[in-house]
PDB file of C-alpha atoms in Angstrom:
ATOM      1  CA  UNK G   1     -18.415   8.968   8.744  1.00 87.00           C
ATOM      2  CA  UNK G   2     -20.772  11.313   6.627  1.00 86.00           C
ATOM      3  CA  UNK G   3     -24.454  10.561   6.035  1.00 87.00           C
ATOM      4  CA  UNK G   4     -25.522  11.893   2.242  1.00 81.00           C
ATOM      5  CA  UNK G   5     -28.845  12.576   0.533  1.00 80.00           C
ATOM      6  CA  UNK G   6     -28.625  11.383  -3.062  1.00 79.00           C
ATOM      7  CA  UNK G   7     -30.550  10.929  -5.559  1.00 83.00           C
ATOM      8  CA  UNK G   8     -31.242   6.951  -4.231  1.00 83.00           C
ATOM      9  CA  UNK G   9     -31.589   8.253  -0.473  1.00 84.00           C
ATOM     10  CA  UNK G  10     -29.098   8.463   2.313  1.00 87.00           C
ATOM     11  CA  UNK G  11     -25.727   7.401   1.762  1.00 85.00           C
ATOM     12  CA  UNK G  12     -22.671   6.558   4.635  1.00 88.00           C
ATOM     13  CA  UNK G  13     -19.687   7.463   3.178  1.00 91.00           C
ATOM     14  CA  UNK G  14     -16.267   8.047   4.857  1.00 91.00           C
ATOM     15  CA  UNK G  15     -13.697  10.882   4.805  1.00 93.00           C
ATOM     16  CA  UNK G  16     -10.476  10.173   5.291  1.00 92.00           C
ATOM     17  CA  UNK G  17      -8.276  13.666   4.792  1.00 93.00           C
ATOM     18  CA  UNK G  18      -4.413  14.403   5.975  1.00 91.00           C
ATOM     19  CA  UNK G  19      -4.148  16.664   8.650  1.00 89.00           C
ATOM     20  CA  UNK G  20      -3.559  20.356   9.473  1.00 88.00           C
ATOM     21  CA  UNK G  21      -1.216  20.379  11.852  1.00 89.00           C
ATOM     22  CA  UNK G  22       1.652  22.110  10.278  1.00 86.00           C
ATOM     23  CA  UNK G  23       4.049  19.804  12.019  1.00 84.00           C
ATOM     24  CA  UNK G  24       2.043  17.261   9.927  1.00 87.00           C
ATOM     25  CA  UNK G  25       1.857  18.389   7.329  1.00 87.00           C
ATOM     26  CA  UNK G  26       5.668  18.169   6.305  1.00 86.00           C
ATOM     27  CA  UNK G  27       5.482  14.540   7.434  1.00 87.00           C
ATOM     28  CA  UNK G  28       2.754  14.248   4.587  1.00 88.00           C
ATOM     29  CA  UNK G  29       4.694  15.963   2.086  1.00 88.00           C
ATOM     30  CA  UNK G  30       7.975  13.769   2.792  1.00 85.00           C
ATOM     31  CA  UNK G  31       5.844  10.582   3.325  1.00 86.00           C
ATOM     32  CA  UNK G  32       3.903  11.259   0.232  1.00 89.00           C
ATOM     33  CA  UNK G  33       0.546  10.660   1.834  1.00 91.00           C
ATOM     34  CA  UNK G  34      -1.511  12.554  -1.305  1.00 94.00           C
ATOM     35  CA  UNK G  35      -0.494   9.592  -3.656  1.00 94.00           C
ATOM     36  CA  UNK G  36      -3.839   7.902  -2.098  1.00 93.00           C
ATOM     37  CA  UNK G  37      -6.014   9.982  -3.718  1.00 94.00           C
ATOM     38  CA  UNK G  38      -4.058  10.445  -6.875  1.00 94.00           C
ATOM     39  CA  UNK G  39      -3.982   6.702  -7.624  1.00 92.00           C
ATOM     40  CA  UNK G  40      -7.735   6.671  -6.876  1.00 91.00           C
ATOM     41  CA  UNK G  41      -8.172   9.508  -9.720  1.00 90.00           C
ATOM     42  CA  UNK G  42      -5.193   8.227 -11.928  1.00 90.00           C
ATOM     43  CA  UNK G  43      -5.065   4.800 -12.225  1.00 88.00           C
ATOM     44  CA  UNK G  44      -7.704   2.905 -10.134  1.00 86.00           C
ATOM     45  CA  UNK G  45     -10.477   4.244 -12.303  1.00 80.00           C
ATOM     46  CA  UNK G  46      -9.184   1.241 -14.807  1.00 82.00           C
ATOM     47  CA  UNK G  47      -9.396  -1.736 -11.910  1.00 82.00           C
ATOM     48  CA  UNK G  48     -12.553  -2.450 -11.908  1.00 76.00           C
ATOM     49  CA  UNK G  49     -13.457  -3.127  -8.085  1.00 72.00           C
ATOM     50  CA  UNK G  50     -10.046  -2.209  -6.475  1.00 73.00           C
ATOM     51  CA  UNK G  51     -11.142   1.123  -4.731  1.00 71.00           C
ATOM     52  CA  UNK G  52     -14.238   1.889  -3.171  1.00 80.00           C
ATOM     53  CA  UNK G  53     -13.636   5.480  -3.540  1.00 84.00           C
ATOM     54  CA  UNK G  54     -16.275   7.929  -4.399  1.00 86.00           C
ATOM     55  CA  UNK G  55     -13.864  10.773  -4.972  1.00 90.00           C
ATOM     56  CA  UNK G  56     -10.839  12.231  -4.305  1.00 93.00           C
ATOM     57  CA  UNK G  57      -8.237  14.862  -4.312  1.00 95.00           C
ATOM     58  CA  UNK G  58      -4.395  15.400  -3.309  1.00 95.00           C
ATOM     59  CA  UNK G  59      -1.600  17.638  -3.974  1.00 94.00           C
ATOM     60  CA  UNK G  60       1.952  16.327  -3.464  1.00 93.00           C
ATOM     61  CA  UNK G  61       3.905  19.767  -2.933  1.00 92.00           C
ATOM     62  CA  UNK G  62       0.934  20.865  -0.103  1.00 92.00           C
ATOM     63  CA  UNK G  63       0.603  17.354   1.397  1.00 91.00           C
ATOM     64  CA  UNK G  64      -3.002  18.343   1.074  1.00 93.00           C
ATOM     65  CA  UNK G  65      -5.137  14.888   1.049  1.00 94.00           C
ATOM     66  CA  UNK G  66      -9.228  14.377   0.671  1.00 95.00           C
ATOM     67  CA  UNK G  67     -11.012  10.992  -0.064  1.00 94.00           C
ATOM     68  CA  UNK G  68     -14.485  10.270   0.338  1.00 93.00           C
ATOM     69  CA  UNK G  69     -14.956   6.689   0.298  1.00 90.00           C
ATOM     70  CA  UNK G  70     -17.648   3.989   0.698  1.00 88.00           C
ATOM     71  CA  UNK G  71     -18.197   2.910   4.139  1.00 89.00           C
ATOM     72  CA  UNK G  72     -16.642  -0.896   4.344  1.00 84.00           C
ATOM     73  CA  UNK G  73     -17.440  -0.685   8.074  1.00 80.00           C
ATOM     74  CA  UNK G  74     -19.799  -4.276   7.380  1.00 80.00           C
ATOM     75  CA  UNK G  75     -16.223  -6.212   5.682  1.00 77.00           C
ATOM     76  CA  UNK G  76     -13.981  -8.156   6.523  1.00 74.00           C
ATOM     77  CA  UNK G  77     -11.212  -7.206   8.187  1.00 73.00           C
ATOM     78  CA  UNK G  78      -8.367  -8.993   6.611  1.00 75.00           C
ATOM     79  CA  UNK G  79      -5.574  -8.488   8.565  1.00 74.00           C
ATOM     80  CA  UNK G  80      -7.143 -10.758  11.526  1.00 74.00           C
ATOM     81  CA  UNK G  81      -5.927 -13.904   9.137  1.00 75.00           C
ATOM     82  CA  UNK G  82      -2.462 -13.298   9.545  1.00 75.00           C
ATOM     83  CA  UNK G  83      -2.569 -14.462  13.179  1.00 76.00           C
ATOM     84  CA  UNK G  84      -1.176 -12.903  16.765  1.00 79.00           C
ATOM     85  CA  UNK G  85       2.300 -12.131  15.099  1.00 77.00           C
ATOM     86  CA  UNK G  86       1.384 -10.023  12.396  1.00 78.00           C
ATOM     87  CA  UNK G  87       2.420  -6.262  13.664  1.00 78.00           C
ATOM     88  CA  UNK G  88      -1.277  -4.953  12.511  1.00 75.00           C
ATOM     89  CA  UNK G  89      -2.915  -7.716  14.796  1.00 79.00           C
ATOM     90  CA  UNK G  90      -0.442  -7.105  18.137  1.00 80.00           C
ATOM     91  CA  UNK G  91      -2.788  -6.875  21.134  1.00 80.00           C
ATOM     92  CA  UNK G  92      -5.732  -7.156  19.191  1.00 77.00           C
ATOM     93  CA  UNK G  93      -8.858  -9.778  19.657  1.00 75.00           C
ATOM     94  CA  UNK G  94      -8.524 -12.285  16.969  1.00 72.00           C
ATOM     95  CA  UNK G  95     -11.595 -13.953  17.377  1.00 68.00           C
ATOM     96  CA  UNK G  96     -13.405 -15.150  14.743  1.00 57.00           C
ATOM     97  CA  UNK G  97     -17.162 -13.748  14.446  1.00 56.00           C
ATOM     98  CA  UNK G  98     -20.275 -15.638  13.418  1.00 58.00           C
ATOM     99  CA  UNK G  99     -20.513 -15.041   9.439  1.00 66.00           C
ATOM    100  CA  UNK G 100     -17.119 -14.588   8.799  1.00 71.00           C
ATOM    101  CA  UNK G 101     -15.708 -16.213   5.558  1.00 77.00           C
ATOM    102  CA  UNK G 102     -12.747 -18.539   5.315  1.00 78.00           C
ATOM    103  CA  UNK G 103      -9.116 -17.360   5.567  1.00 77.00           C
ATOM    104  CA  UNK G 104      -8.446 -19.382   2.057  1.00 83.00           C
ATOM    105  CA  UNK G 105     -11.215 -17.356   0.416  1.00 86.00           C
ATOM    106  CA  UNK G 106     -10.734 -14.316   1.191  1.00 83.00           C
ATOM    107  CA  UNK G 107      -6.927 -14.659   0.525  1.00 83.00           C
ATOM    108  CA  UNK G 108      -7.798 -15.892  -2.764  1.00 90.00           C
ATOM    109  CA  UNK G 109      -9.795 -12.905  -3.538  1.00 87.00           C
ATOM    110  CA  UNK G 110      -7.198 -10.919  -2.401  1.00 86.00           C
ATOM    111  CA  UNK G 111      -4.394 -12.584  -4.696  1.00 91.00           C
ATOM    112  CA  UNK G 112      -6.809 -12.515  -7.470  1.00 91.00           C
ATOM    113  CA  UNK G 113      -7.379  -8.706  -7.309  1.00 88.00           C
ATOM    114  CA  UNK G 114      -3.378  -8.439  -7.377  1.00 89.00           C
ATOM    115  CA  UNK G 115      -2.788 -10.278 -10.001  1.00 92.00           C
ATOM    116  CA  UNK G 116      -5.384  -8.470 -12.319  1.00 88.00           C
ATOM    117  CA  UNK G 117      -3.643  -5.300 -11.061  1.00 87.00           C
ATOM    118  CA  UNK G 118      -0.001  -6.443 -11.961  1.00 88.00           C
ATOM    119  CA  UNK G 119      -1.153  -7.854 -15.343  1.00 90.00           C
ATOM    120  CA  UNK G 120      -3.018  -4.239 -15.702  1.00 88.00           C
ATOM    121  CA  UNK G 121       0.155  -2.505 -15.839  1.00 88.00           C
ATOM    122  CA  UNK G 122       2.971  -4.598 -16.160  1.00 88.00           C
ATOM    123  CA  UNK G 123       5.615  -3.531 -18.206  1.00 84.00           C
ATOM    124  CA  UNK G 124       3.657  -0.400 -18.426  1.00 87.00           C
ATOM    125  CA  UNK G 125       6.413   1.973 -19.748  1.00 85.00           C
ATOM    126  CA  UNK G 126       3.773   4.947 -18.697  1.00 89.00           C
ATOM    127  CA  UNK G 127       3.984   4.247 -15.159  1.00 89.00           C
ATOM    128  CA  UNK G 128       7.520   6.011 -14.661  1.00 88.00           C
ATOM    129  CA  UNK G 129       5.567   9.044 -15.974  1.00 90.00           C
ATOM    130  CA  UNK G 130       3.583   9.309 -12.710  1.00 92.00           C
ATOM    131  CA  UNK G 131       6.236  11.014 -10.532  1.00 91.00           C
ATOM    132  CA  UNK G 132       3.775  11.070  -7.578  1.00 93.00           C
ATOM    133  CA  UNK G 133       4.138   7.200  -7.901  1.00 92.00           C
ATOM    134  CA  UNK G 134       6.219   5.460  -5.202  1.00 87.00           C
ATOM    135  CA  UNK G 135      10.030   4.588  -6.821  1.00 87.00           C
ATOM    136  CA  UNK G 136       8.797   6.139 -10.427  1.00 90.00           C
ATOM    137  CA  UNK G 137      12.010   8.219 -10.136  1.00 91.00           C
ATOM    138  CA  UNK G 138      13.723   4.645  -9.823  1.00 90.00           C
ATOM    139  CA  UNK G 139      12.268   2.529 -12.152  1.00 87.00           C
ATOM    140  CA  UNK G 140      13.910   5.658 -14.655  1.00 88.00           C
ATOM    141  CA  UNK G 141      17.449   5.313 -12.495  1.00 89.00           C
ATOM    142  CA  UNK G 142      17.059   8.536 -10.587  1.00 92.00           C
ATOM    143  CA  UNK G 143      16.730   8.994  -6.768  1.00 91.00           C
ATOM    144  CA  UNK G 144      19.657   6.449  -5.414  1.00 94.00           C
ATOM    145  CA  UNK G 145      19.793   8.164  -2.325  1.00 93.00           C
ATOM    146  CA  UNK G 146      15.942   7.499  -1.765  1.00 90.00           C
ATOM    147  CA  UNK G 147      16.110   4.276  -2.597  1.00 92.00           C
ATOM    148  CA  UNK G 148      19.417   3.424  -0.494  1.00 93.00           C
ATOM    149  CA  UNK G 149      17.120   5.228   2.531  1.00 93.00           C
ATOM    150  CA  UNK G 150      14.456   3.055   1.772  1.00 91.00           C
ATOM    151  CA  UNK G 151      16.421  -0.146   1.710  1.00 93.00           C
ATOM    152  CA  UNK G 152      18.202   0.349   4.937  1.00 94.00           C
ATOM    153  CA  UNK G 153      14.817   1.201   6.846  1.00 93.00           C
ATOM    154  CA  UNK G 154      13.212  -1.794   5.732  1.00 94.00           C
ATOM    155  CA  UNK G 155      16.327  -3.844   6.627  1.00 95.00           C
ATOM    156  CA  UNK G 156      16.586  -2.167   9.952  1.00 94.00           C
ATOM    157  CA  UNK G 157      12.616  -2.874  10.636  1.00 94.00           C
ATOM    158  CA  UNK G 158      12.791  -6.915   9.590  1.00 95.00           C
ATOM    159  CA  UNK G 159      16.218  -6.818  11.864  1.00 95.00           C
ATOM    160  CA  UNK G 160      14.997  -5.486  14.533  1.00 95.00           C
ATOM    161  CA  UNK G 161      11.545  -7.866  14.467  1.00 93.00           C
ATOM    162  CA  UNK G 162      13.626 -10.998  13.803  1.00 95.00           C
ATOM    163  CA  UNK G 163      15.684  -9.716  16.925  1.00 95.00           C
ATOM    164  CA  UNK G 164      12.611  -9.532  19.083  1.00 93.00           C
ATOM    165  CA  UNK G 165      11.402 -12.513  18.117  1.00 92.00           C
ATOM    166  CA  UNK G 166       7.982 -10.907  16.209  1.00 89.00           C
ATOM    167  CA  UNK G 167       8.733 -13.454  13.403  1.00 90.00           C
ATOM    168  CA  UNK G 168       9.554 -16.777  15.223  1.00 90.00           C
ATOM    169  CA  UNK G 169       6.088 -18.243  14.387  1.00 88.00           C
ATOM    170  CA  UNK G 170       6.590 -17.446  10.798  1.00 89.00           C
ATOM    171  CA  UNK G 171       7.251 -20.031   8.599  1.00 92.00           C
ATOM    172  CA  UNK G 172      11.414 -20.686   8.299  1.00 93.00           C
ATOM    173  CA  UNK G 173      11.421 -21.099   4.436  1.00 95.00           C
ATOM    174  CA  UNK G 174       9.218 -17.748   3.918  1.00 94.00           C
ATOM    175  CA  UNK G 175      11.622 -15.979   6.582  1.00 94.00           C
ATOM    176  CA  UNK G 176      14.508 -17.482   4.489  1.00 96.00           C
ATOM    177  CA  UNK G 177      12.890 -15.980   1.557  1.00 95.00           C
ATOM    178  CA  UNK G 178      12.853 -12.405   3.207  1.00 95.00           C
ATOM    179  CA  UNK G 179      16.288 -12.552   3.888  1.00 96.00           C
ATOM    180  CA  UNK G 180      18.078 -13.708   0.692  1.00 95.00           C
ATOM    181  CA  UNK G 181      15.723 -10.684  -0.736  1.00 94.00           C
ATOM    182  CA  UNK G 182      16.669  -8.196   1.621  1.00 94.00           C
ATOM    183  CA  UNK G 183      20.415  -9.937   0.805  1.00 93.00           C
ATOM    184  CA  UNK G 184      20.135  -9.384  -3.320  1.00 91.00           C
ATOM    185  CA  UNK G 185      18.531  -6.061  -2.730  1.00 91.00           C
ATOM    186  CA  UNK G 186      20.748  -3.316  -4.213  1.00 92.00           C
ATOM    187  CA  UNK G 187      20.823  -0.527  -6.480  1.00 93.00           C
ATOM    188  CA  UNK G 188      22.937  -1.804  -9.216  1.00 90.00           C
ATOM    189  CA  UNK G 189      20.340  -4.958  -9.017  1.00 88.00           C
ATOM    190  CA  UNK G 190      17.047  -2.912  -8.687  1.00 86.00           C
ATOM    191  CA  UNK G 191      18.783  -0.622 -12.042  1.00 86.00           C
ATOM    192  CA  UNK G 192      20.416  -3.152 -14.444  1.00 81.00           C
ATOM    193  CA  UNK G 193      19.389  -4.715 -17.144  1.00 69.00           C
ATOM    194  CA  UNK G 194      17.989  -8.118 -15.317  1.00 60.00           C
ATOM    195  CA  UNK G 195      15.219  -5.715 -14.243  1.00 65.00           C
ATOM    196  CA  UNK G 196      11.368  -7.419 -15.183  1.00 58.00           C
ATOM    197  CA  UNK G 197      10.701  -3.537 -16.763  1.00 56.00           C
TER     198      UNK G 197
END
């Protein structure tokens, strides 16, 4: 956390930048950890709400990554909602504070603030344009090898937590769900003309 004198006083804000560990810093690159701050500067300037960033800057070739952001510290922590089997929440204290608002209505919020994003840009033919976007080389049918890679590590992760029995409080129908998605997941599927874009 920084403390700032503006114009209106002191300000907390929070700076969240990739690190300089060389090691690291080729993780960044592959992992494409600067796209943070470039959606903050590209495209959440026109979501009203979605980012509480103050600024930011990235560069995808360096892995560089700097975002100064408002200090949420007094939130909600969302996560908490999704119960003891959610992988953010394992080993963590789930109880519920004095003050706290309703799982339903902070859920709704959330769902709200998605849906204003996908009906934002959807169908945006511009996105594509955005290389530094996640799977912009695949919505324009390049990068099968990526995509294959990214299949088969998501497969291998919802294996391997079905296996361990992470997801056996989930609900059997939304498990179902996952499945016949991971099932139907496949380049020619993801690339042909069925596609929503």
């Amino acid at each position: 956390k920084l403390k700032l004198t503006v114009a209106e006083g002191e300000k907390v804000v929070v700076l969240k930048q990739a690190s300089e560990d060389p090691d690291r810093k080729k993780q960044q690159v592959a992992l494409g950890l600067p796209r943070e701050a470039l959606f903050y500067n590209q495209l959440a300037k026109d979501l009203e709400g979605v980012a509480p960033v103050v600024w930011a800057a990235g560069d995808m070739t360096t892995g560089q990554k700097a975002c100064i952001l408002e200090d949420l510290s007094h939130g909600t922590i969302v996560g908490r909602f999704f119960g003891p089997s959610h992988p953010h929440n394992w080993g963590k204290d789930l109880a519920t504070g004095p003050g706290q608002p309703a799982a339903q209505e902070v859920l709704t919020q959330i769902l709200q603030q998605g849906a204003r994003m996908h009906a934002k840009y959807w169908q945006d033919q511009s996105l594509p344009a955005h290389e530094w976007l996640r799977g912009s080389d695949w919505a324009r049918g390049e990068g099968r090898e990526t995509w294959e890679a990214a299949r088969a590590a998501s497969v291998g992760h919802w294996d391997k937590a079905k296996a361990a029995g992470k997801v056996a409080a989930w609900d059997p129908q939304f498990v179902a769900v996952l499945d016949a998605s991971f099932a139907r997941a496949t380049w020619e599927e993801y690339t042909g003309a069925g596609r929503p874009w």
